[in-house]
Coordinates of C-alpha atoms and ligand atoms in Angstrom, one line a residue:
Chain A
M978 CA -48.3 -157.5 -29.2
L979 CA -45.4 -158.9 -26.2
N980 CA -42.7 -157.3 -25.0
I981 CA -40.5 -158.8 -22.6
H982 CA -37.7 -157.3 -21.7
N983 CA -34.9 -158.8 -19.1
L984 CA -37.2 -160.3 -17.2
H985 CA -35.7 -161.6 -13.3
V986 CA -38.0 -163.7 -11.5
A987 CA -37.5 -164.9 -8.4
I988 CA -39.2 -167.8 -6.2
N989 CA -38.3 -167.8 -2.5
D990 CA -35.7 -165.9 -3.5
T991 CA -33.8 -167.8 -5.7
P992 CA -33.0 -167.4 -8.7
I993 CA -35.5 -168.7 -11.9
L994 CA -35.2 -166.4 -14.9
K995 CA -32.3 -164.3 -15.2
G996 CA -32.4 -161.7 -17.5
L997 CA -35.2 -162.8 -20.3
T998 CA -35.8 -160.6 -23.2
L999 CA -38.3 -161.6 -25.8
A1000 CA -40.7 -159.5 -28.5
I1001 CA -43.5 -161.5 -30.3
N1002 CA -45.8 -159.8 -32.6
A1003 CA -49.2 -160.0 -33.7
G1004 CA -49.4 -163.1 -35.8
E1005 CA -46.7 -164.3 -34.6
V1006 CA -46.1 -168.1 -33.5
H1007 CA -42.9 -168.4 -31.1
A1008 CA -41.9 -171.8 -29.4
I1009 CA -39.9 -172.1 -26.4
M1010 CA -37.5 -175.4 -26.2
G1011 CA -35.4 -176.6 -23.2
P1012 CA -34.1 -178.9 -21.1
N1013 CA -36.1 -179.2 -17.8
G1014 CA -35.1 -177.3 -15.1
A1015 CA -34.4 -173.7 -17.5
G1016 CA -37.6 -172.1 -16.3
K1017 CA -40.1 -172.2 -19.2
S1018 CA -43.0 -172.9 -16.6
T1019 CA -41.5 -170.5 -14.4
L1020 CA -42.2 -168.0 -17.3
S1021 CA -45.4 -168.8 -18.2
Y1022 CA -46.6 -168.5 -14.2
A1023 CA -44.9 -165.2 -14.1
L1024 CA -47.2 -164.0 -17.5
A1025 CA -50.0 -165.3 -15.8
G1026 CA -49.3 -163.2 -12.7
R1027 CA -49.2 -166.2 -10.2
D1028 CA -48.3 -165.3 -6.6
G1029 CA -45.1 -166.0 -5.5
Y1030 CA -43.4 -165.6 -8.6
D1031 CA -41.9 -162.3 -7.4
V1032 CA -40.5 -160.2 -10.5
T1033 CA -37.1 -158.5 -9.3
E1034 CA -36.4 -156.7 -12.5
G1035 CA -37.4 -156.3 -16.4
S1036 CA -40.8 -155.4 -17.4
V1037 CA -43.7 -156.8 -19.6
T1038 CA -45.7 -154.8 -21.4
Y1039 CA -48.8 -156.5 -23.3
N1040 CA -50.5 -154.3 -26.2
G1041 CA -47.9 -151.3 -24.5
H1042 CA -49.6 -151.8 -21.5
N1043 CA -47.7 -153.2 -17.8
L1044 CA -48.6 -156.8 -18.0
L1045 CA -46.9 -156.9 -14.3
A1046 CA -49.7 -154.6 -12.6
M1047 CA -52.4 -156.5 -13.4
K1048 CA -53.9 -158.8 -11.9
P1049 CA -54.4 -163.0 -13.4
H1050 CA -58.1 -162.1 -14.1
E1051 CA -57.2 -159.3 -16.0
R1052 CA -54.5 -160.9 -17.6
A1053 CA -56.8 -162.7 -18.8
T1054 CA -59.9 -160.8 -19.3
T1055 CA -57.3 -158.1 -21.8
G1056 CA -57.3 -161.7 -23.7
I1057 CA -54.1 -163.6 -22.5
F1058 CA -54.4 -167.8 -21.8
L1059 CA -52.4 -170.0 -20.3
G1060 CA -52.9 -173.9 -21.0
F1061 CA -51.2 -175.0 -18.1
Q1062 CA -48.4 -178.1 -18.4
Y1063 CA -50.7 -179.4 -15.6
P1064 CA -54.0 -178.9 -15.6
V1065 CA -56.0 -178.3 -12.0
E1066 CA -58.1 -180.8 -10.6
I1067 CA -61.4 -179.0 -9.4
P1068 CA -63.6 -181.0 -7.4
G1069 CA -67.2 -180.2 -7.6
V1070 CA -67.8 -177.7 -10.7
S1071 CA -68.7 -178.6 -13.9
N1072 CA -66.3 -178.0 -16.5
V1073 CA -69.7 -176.7 -18.2
N1074 CA -70.5 -174.2 -15.3
F1075 CA -67.1 -173.2 -14.5
L1076 CA -66.6 -172.1 -18.4
R1077 CA -69.2 -170.4 -18.8
T1078 CA -69.0 -168.3 -15.6
A1079 CA -65.8 -167.6 -16.8
M1080 CA -66.5 -166.6 -20.1
N1081 CA -69.3 -164.2 -18.3
A1082 CA -67.5 -162.7 -16.1
M1083 CA -64.7 -161.9 -18.5
R1084 CA -67.4 -160.4 -21.0
K1085 CA -69.0 -158.6 -17.8
R1086 CA -65.8 -156.6 -17.6
R1087 CA -65.0 -156.1 -21.1
G1088 CA -68.5 -154.5 -21.7
E1089 CA -70.1 -157.4 -23.7
A1090 CA -73.0 -158.9 -23.7
E1091 CA -72.8 -161.8 -22.0
L1092 CA -73.7 -165.5 -23.4
S1093 CA -77.5 -166.9 -22.5
G1094 CA -77.4 -170.8 -21.7
G1095 CA -78.3 -171.5 -25.1
E1096 CA -75.6 -169.6 -27.1
F1097 CA -73.2 -171.4 -25.0
L1098 CA -74.8 -174.6 -25.0
K1099 CA -74.3 -174.2 -28.8
L1100 CA -70.5 -172.8 -29.0
V1101 CA -69.3 -175.5 -26.4
K1102 CA -70.7 -178.7 -28.2
T1103 CA -69.2 -177.5 -31.8
K1104 CA -65.8 -176.5 -30.1
S1105 CA -65.8 -179.9 -27.9
A1106 CA -66.6 -182.0 -30.9
A1107 CA -63.4 -180.2 -33.3
L1108 CA -61.4 -181.3 -30.4
G1109 CA -62.6 -184.5 -30.0
M1110 CA -63.8 -184.5 -26.6
D1111 CA -67.0 -185.8 -25.7
Y1112 CA -69.4 -182.7 -24.5
E1113 CA -70.5 -185.4 -21.4
M1114 CA -67.4 -185.6 -19.8
L1115 CA -67.9 -181.4 -19.8
K1116 CA -70.4 -182.3 -17.2
R1117 CA -68.1 -183.6 -15.1
P1118 CA -66.0 -181.5 -12.8
V1119 CA -63.2 -179.9 -14.2
N1120 CA -60.2 -182.4 -14.9
V1121 CA -61.0 -185.2 -12.3
G1122 CA -60.7 -188.2 -13.5
F1123 CA -59.4 -187.3 -16.6
S1124 CA -56.2 -189.0 -18.0
G1125 CA -53.5 -186.5 -18.9
G1126 CA -54.2 -186.7 -22.6
E1127 CA -58.1 -185.6 -21.6
K1128 CA -56.9 -182.9 -19.0
K1129 CA -54.4 -181.3 -22.0
R1130 CA -57.9 -181.4 -24.5
N1131 CA -59.6 -179.7 -22.3
E1132 CA -57.5 -177.0 -22.2
M1133 CA -58.0 -176.7 -25.3
V1134 CA -61.5 -176.8 -25.7
Q1135 CA -61.1 -173.6 -23.1
M1136 CA -59.1 -171.8 -25.4
A1137 CA -60.7 -172.3 -28.1
M1138 CA -64.2 -171.2 -26.4
I1139 CA -62.3 -167.9 -24.9
N1140 CA -60.8 -167.2 -27.9
P1141 CA -57.6 -165.3 -26.3
T1142 CA -55.3 -163.2 -28.3
L1143 CA -52.3 -164.4 -27.1
A1144 CA -52.3 -168.0 -25.7
I1145 CA -49.3 -169.7 -24.1
L1146 CA -49.2 -172.7 -23.7
D1147 CA -46.7 -174.7 -21.2
E1148 CA -46.1 -178.4 -22.9
T1149 CA -49.6 -179.0 -23.9
D1150 CA -47.8 -181.7 -25.9
S1151 CA -46.4 -183.5 -23.4
G1152 CA -47.9 -186.8 -22.5
L1153 CA -50.1 -187.7 -25.4
D1154 CA -50.3 -189.9 -28.1
I1155 CA -49.8 -189.4 -32.0
D1156 CA -54.0 -189.1 -32.4
A1157 CA -53.9 -186.8 -29.4
L1158 CA -51.5 -184.6 -30.7
R1159 CA -52.7 -184.0 -33.8
V1160 CA -56.1 -182.6 -32.3
V1161 CA -54.3 -181.0 -30.2
A1162 CA -52.1 -179.3 -32.8
Q1163 CA -55.3 -178.7 -35.3
G1164 CA -57.0 -176.7 -32.0
I1165 CA -53.4 -175.0 -31.7
N1166 CA -53.5 -174.0 -35.3
A1167 CA -57.3 -173.1 -35.9
L1168 CA -55.9 -170.0 -33.3
R1169 CA -54.1 -168.7 -35.7
A1170 CA -54.5 -165.2 -37.1
P1171 CA -53.1 -162.6 -38.3
D1172 CA -53.9 -160.4 -35.1
K1173 CA -53.2 -163.1 -32.6
A1174 CA -49.8 -164.2 -31.5
I1175 CA -48.9 -168.1 -29.6
L1176 CA -46.3 -168.6 -27.2
L1177 CA -45.7 -172.6 -27.2
I1178 CA -43.3 -174.0 -24.6
T1179 CA -42.5 -177.2 -25.6
H1180 CA -39.6 -180.1 -24.4
Y1181 CA -40.0 -181.7 -27.6
Q1182 CA -39.9 -181.2 -31.4
R1183 CA -42.6 -183.5 -32.1
L1184 CA -45.2 -180.7 -32.2
L1185 CA -43.7 -178.6 -34.0
D1186 CA -43.8 -180.8 -36.4
Y1187 CA -47.8 -180.1 -36.8
V1188 CA -47.9 -176.1 -35.8
V1189 CA -44.8 -174.6 -37.5
P1190 CA -43.3 -172.0 -35.3
D1191 CA -41.7 -168.3 -37.1
Y1192 CA -39.1 -168.7 -34.2
I1193 CA -37.5 -171.0 -32.0
H1194 CA -36.1 -169.9 -28.5
V1195 CA -33.5 -172.5 -26.5
L1196 CA -34.2 -171.1 -23.1
A1197 CA -31.7 -172.2 -20.8
D1198 CA -30.7 -171.3 -17.4
G1199 CA -33.2 -168.1 -17.1
R1200 CA -31.7 -166.8 -20.2
I1201 CA -32.6 -167.2 -23.9
V1202 CA -29.5 -168.5 -25.4
K1203 CA -29.9 -168.7 -28.7
T1204 CA -33.1 -168.2 -31.4
G1205 CA -33.3 -169.4 -35.0
D1206 CA -36.0 -170.2 -37.3
K1207 CA -37.9 -174.2 -37.2
S1208 CA -35.2 -176.0 -38.5
L1209 CA -33.6 -174.8 -34.7
A1210 CA -35.3 -178.1 -33.3
H1211 CA -34.0 -180.6 -35.7
E1212 CA -30.4 -179.7 -34.7
L1213 CA -31.8 -179.5 -31.2
E1214 CA -33.6 -182.7 -31.7
R1215 CA -30.0 -183.9 -33.3
D1216 CA -27.1 -182.2 -31.2
G1217 CA -29.5 -182.0 -27.5
Y1218 CA -29.2 -179.1 -25.5
A1219 CA -25.8 -179.0 -24.1
G1220 CA -24.4 -178.4 -27.1
I1221 CA -26.7 -175.3 -27.8
A1222 CA -26.5 -174.1 -24.4
A1223 CA -22.7 -174.3 -24.1
Chain B
M833 CA -85.3 -175.5 35.0
N834 CA -81.7 -176.7 35.7
A835 CA -78.9 -174.3 36.1
V836 CA -77.4 -172.8 33.0
P837 CA -74.4 -175.2 31.4
T838 CA -70.6 -174.4 31.6
K839 CA -67.2 -175.7 29.9
R840 CA -67.6 -178.2 31.8
N841 CA -70.5 -179.7 30.2
E842 CA -69.2 -181.6 27.1
L843 CA -72.2 -180.8 25.1
W844 CA -71.8 -176.8 25.7
R845 CA -67.2 -177.0 25.7
Y846 CA -67.3 -174.6 22.4
S847 CA -70.8 -172.9 22.8
D848 CA -70.8 -168.9 23.6
L849 CA -72.2 -169.5 26.9
Q850 CA -72.8 -165.4 27.3
A851 CA -75.5 -165.8 24.7
V852 CA -76.8 -169.1 26.4
A853 CA -77.4 -167.5 29.6
A854 CA -78.7 -164.6 27.9
V855 CA -82.2 -167.3 27.1
W856 CA -82.1 -169.5 29.4
P857 CA -83.7 -171.9 30.3
L858 CA -84.6 -173.1 27.1
P859 CA -88.4 -174.2 26.5
A860 CA -88.8 -178.0 26.4
P861 CA -87.0 -179.9 23.2
E862 CA -89.3 -180.5 20.3
H863 CA -90.6 -184.7 20.8
I864 CA -90.6 -185.9 17.5
I865 CA -91.5 -190.3 17.6
V866 CA -91.6 -192.0 14.1
P867 CA -93.8 -194.8 13.9
A868 CA -92.7 -198.4 13.4
G869 CA -92.2 -198.5 9.1
G870 CA -92.9 -194.6 8.9
E871 CA -90.6 -191.9 6.7
F872 CA -89.9 -188.3 8.9
S873 CA -88.3 -185.8 7.1
R874 CA -87.4 -182.2 8.3
A875 CA -85.8 -179.2 6.7
I876 CA -84.1 -176.2 8.7
V877 CA -83.2 -173.1 7.8
Q878 CA -82.0 -171.3 10.6
D879 CA -81.4 -167.8 9.2
A880 CA -82.1 -165.9 12.5
A881 CA -81.3 -161.8 12.6
D882 CA -77.3 -161.5 13.2
N883 CA -78.2 -160.1 16.6
E884 CA -80.2 -162.9 17.8
V885 CA -79.9 -166.0 19.6
A886 CA -81.1 -169.5 18.5
I887 CA -81.6 -172.3 20.2
Q888 CA -82.7 -175.7 19.0
T889 CA -83.2 -178.5 20.6
I890 CA -84.9 -181.9 18.8
D891 CA -85.6 -185.3 20.5
L892 CA -86.6 -188.0 18.7
V893 CA -87.4 -191.5 18.5
I894 CA -87.2 -193.5 15.1
G895 CA -89.2 -196.6 15.4
K896 CA -88.5 -200.2 13.6
D897 CA -87.8 -199.9 10.3
A898 CA -88.8 -196.1 10.2
R899 CA -86.5 -193.1 8.7
A900 CA -85.6 -190.0 9.9
V901 CA -83.8 -187.8 7.6
F902 CA -82.7 -183.6 8.5
D903 CA -81.1 -181.6 5.8
I904 CA -80.5 -178.2 7.9
L905 CA -78.7 -175.3 6.5
N906 CA -77.4 -173.3 9.6
Y907 CA -76.1 -170.3 9.4
G908 CA -78.3 -167.4 11.4
G909 CA -78.1 -165.6 14.9
S910 CA -75.1 -164.5 17.2
F911 CA -75.3 -168.3 18.1
G912 CA -77.1 -170.6 16.6
R913 CA -77.4 -174.5 17.5
I914 CA -78.9 -177.4 16.2
A915 CA -79.1 -180.4 19.0
I916 CA -80.0 -184.0 18.0
R917 CA -81.0 -186.5 20.4
A918 CA -82.0 -189.2 17.7
V919 CA -82.9 -192.9 19.7
L920 CA -82.7 -195.5 16.7
H921 CA -85.3 -198.5 17.2
E922 CA -84.3 -201.7 15.2
N923 CA -83.5 -201.4 11.7
A924 CA -83.8 -197.8 11.8
H925 CA -82.4 -194.9 9.7
F926 CA -81.6 -191.5 10.1
R927 CA -79.4 -189.6 8.1
L928 CA -78.1 -186.1 8.4
N929 CA -77.4 -183.6 6.0
T930 CA -75.5 -180.2 7.9
V931 CA -74.1 -176.8 6.0
Q932 CA -73.1 -174.3 8.5
L933 CA -71.8 -171.2 6.9
G934 CA -70.3 -168.4 9.9
R935 CA -68.9 -165.0 9.6
A936 CA -68.0 -162.2 11.5
R937 CA -68.1 -163.6 14.9
Q938 CA -70.9 -166.1 14.9
T939 CA -70.8 -169.3 16.4
L940 CA -73.1 -171.8 15.5
E941 CA -73.4 -175.5 16.3
I942 CA -74.8 -178.7 15.8
V943 CA -74.9 -181.1 18.4
C944 CA -75.6 -185.0 17.4
T945 CA -76.5 -187.3 19.7
I946 CA -77.1 -191.1 18.3
I947 CA -78.5 -194.0 20.4
H948 CA -78.6 -197.3 18.2
A949 CA -80.7 -199.1 20.8
E950 CA -81.7 -201.9 18.6
L951 CA -80.7 -204.0 16.0
G952 CA -79.1 -203.1 12.7
A953 CA -80.2 -199.5 13.0
T954 CA -78.2 -197.0 10.1
S955 CA -76.8 -193.3 10.8
R956 CA -75.7 -191.5 8.1
Q957 CA -74.2 -188.0 8.9
T958 CA -72.5 -185.3 6.7
V959 CA -71.5 -182.2 8.2
R960 CA -69.9 -179.2 5.9
T961 CA -68.9 -175.8 7.8
V962 CA -67.7 -172.9 5.5
L963 CA -66.0 -170.3 8.4
T964 CA -64.4 -166.8 7.7
D965 CA -63.7 -163.9 9.4
K966 CA -63.7 -164.9 13.1
A967 CA -66.4 -167.1 13.4
T968 CA -66.5 -170.1 15.3
G969 CA -68.6 -173.7 14.2
T970 CA -68.8 -176.6 15.9
Y971 CA -69.9 -180.3 15.3
L972 CA -70.0 -182.4 18.2
G973 CA -70.9 -186.2 16.7
K974 CA -72.0 -188.6 19.7
I975 CA -72.6 -192.2 19.0
Q976 CA -73.8 -194.7 21.1
V977 CA -74.2 -198.3 20.4
M978 CA -76.1 -200.6 23.1
K979 CA -75.5 -203.7 23.9
A980 CA -78.6 -205.4 21.9
A981 CA -77.3 -202.8 18.9
Q982 CA -75.5 -205.5 16.7
K983 CA -75.3 -204.8 13.1
T984 CA -75.3 -200.9 14.3
D985 CA -74.1 -199.3 10.8
A986 CA -73.0 -195.7 11.8
S987 CA -71.4 -193.0 9.6
Q988 CA -70.4 -189.5 10.3
S989 CA -67.9 -186.8 8.0
S990 CA -67.2 -183.5 8.6
K991 CA -65.3 -181.3 6.2
A992 CA -64.3 -177.3 7.2
L993 CA -63.2 -174.8 4.7
L994 CA -61.4 -172.1 6.8
L995 CA -61.6 -169.1 4.3
S996 CA -60.3 -166.6 7.3
R997 CA -57.1 -167.8 9.5
L998 CA -59.0 -166.4 12.6
A999 CA -61.8 -168.5 12.0
T1000 CA -61.7 -171.4 14.8
V1001 CA -63.3 -175.2 13.9
N1002 CA -64.7 -177.4 16.4
T1003 CA -64.9 -181.4 15.8
K1004 CA -65.6 -184.1 17.7
P1005 CA -66.4 -187.6 17.0
E1006 CA -67.1 -189.2 19.9
L1007 CA -68.0 -192.9 20.0
E1008 CA -69.6 -195.4 23.1
I1009 CA -70.0 -198.9 21.7
H1010 CA -71.5 -201.9 24.1
A1011 CA -71.5 -204.5 21.0
D1012 CA -68.9 -206.3 19.9
D1013 CA -70.4 -206.6 15.9
V1014 CA -70.7 -202.9 14.5
K1015 CA -69.3 -200.7 11.7
C1016 CA -68.4 -197.2 13.1
A1017 CA -66.8 -194.6 10.5
H1018 CA -66.1 -191.2 10.8
G1019 CA -63.6 -189.1 9.4
A1020 CA -63.0 -185.3 9.9
T1021 CA -61.2 -182.6 7.9
V1022 CA -59.8 -179.0 8.2
G1023 CA -58.7 -177.1 5.0
E1024 CA -58.6 -174.0 3.6
L1025 CA -59.2 -173.1 -0.3
D1026 CA -57.1 -175.0 -2.6
K1027 CA -54.7 -172.5 -4.3
N1028 CA -53.9 -174.6 -7.4
A1029 CA -57.6 -173.9 -8.2
L1030 CA -57.6 -170.5 -7.3
F1031 CA -54.9 -169.6 -9.9
Y1032 CA -56.4 -171.9 -12.4
L1033 CA -60.0 -169.9 -12.5
Q1034 CA -58.4 -166.7 -12.2
T1035 CA -56.7 -167.4 -15.2
R1036 CA -59.6 -168.4 -16.7
G1037 CA -61.0 -164.6 -15.5
L1038 CA -62.7 -165.4 -12.9
D1039 CA -61.3 -162.5 -10.3
E1040 CA -60.2 -163.7 -7.1
A1041 CA -63.7 -163.3 -4.9
E1042 CA -65.2 -165.0 -7.7
A1043 CA -62.9 -168.1 -7.6
K1044 CA -63.3 -168.3 -3.6
S1045 CA -66.9 -167.7 -3.8
L1046 CA -67.4 -170.8 -7.0
L1047 CA -64.8 -173.2 -5.2
T1048 CA -66.6 -173.0 -2.0
R1049 CA -70.4 -173.0 -3.5
A1050 CA -69.0 -176.0 -4.8
F1051 CA -67.8 -177.4 -0.9
V1052 CA -71.0 -177.0 0.1
M1053 CA -73.0 -178.2 -2.8
S1054 CA -71.4 -181.9 -1.9
V1055 CA -73.9 -182.0 1.0
I1056 CA -77.0 -179.6 -0.9
D1057 CA -76.7 -182.3 -3.9
D1058 CA -77.7 -185.1 -1.3
V1059 CA -81.2 -183.7 0.0
Q1060 CA -83.7 -185.2 -1.5
D1061 CA -86.1 -182.6 -1.7
S1062 CA -85.7 -180.3 -4.7
V1063 CA -87.9 -177.7 -3.4
V1064 CA -85.6 -177.8 0.2
R1065 CA -82.7 -178.3 -1.9
D1066 CA -83.5 -175.0 -4.6
N1067 CA -84.3 -173.2 -0.8
M1068 CA -81.0 -174.2 0.4
I1069 CA -78.9 -173.3 -2.5
A1070 CA -80.6 -169.7 -3.0
H1071 CA -79.8 -169.1 1.0
T1072 CA -75.8 -170.0 0.3
D1073 CA -75.5 -167.7 -2.7
M1074 CA -77.3 -165.0 -0.4
W1075 CA -74.7 -166.0 1.9
L1076 CA -71.6 -165.8 -0.5
D1077 CA -72.8 -163.0 -1.8
K1078 CA -73.0 -161.0 1.4
V1079 CA -69.9 -162.1 2.5
A1080 CA -66.4 -160.4 1.7
L1081 CA -64.3 -163.1 0.1
Ligands
LIG1835 N1 -42.5 -173.4 -5.8 C1 -40.7 -173.4 -6.4 N2 -40.2 -173.5 -5.5 C2 -38.7 -173.5 -5.4 N3 -38.1 -173.6 -6.8 C3 -38.8 -173.5 -7.8 C4 -40.5 -173.9 -7.9 N4 -40.8 -174.0 -9.2 C5 -39.6 -174.1 -10.0 N5 -38.8 -174.2 -9.0 C6 -37.2 -174.9 -9.4 O1 -37.6 -173.5 -10.8 C7 -36.5 -173.6 -11.6 C8 -37.5 -173.4 -13.0 O2 -38.7 -175.0 -12.7 P1 -39.5 -174.8 -14.4 O3 -39.6 -173.1 -14.8 O4 -40.8 -175.2 -13.4 O5 -39.2 -175.7 -15.3 P2 -39.2 -175.9 -16.5 O6 -41.1 -175.7 -16.6 O7 -38.6 -175.2 -18.1 O8 -38.9 -177.8 -17.0 C9 -36.0 -175.1 -11.8 O9 -34.9 -175.4 -11.0 C10 -37.1 -175.7 -10.5 O10 -36.8 -176.6 -9.7
LIG1836 MG1 -42.5 -177.4 -17.1

């Protein structure tokens, strides 16, 4: 599904990713772990197409298409979802208006029928209830005044609504108490399917107790330095990144 | 009639003076008197054709305990100017909600002079200006508090959103206070669309233009939401949406 080959990304001419290679197949859950500053968020932004994240070398294909040639909204429309490490506040735009506008914009571009007000409302009420997000909160401006945990839950509501094919989740677990972590994990597990894939970016192994990945990669200094199965998380927990990356 | 104004006249400093000269002399101002205890409201949607010069001048007197509310959308014409001069008597209230939407080479301006003449009057002015292309948008807000006008409570808030680096915004609050027990607050900001928010929206499937339009609409809605009359409010929203569809964001 996703094929990243020898990816080099620079920010303001400073190289951050330095030859990252990773292949993700449909049905798989991959976790990327690594110390702060390793380039994890840089990878997620580069995959989502953020301005200022310059790909200087390498390639990324998504279902055979050159992902790097696509604009951010085209990447979203083709099924890629980025869960933000720091979800953005948008004063004056309600969550429901935002979500409905976004979903219908993508549906229109894919040649699908737009969701009616009623259909949308039914769906958003079901999905938000499943994720323990009060529907009343969704009438408020996007993420404004939300706690860290509420913002992450809100990312999960958006993901559940959009139902992407590839979810890239950047530290969706950070800043969550254990109850919220369980809810978020539930949301992620609900997305698991043979035709979908998930890339979990995380700093701690905690989340991986709830969402068990097929592969774990260690990212250090802009490269994947080690790949293993779920037991690698516990190794990392015990020995720290320093031993692995050395 | 007096002479065509020049740049040296503060109230015309940023105007399109060529346009002004073409329509000079101006018709006499519209006089509005709100009697003591009265209520007055006026909605203005200035949507003149692209090449027109649209200048409106209003002289307003708000009597004791009376209220006047102006809801304004200023977005038409090559030069669109709305000038209001209001004298507030005891405990009078004046409210101004204004949106200006400028594009191409338009010059738009709101010139508001509020005279707090007597005790305890309040005035609230909110102006939101969105400019793209090479448009110019101006808000001149002068507040004069006379000696007798103790307990005056006056506020002005002006925010401008620049969608183009070639657009120009002029904001000038001016206070002239002769009483000592008064509250006068003013705030003015000029900004661009939040890049983080734009990217966030794009990762959720809106293209760049759609994302800009959604954020711009939200900026303007902060004023329109305050408009009490729902018919006026819906009309302002409809015009704003027409404008957003027309400009290339
Ligand atoms: N906007 C930026 N400008 C310059 N350097 C940046 C910027 N964003 C991130 N970096 C640098 O890139 C490196 C990787 O950052 P990031 O991808 O956020 O790491 P991680 O998510 O793994 O903690 C860090 O050294 C960070 O300082
Ligand atoms: Mg990060």
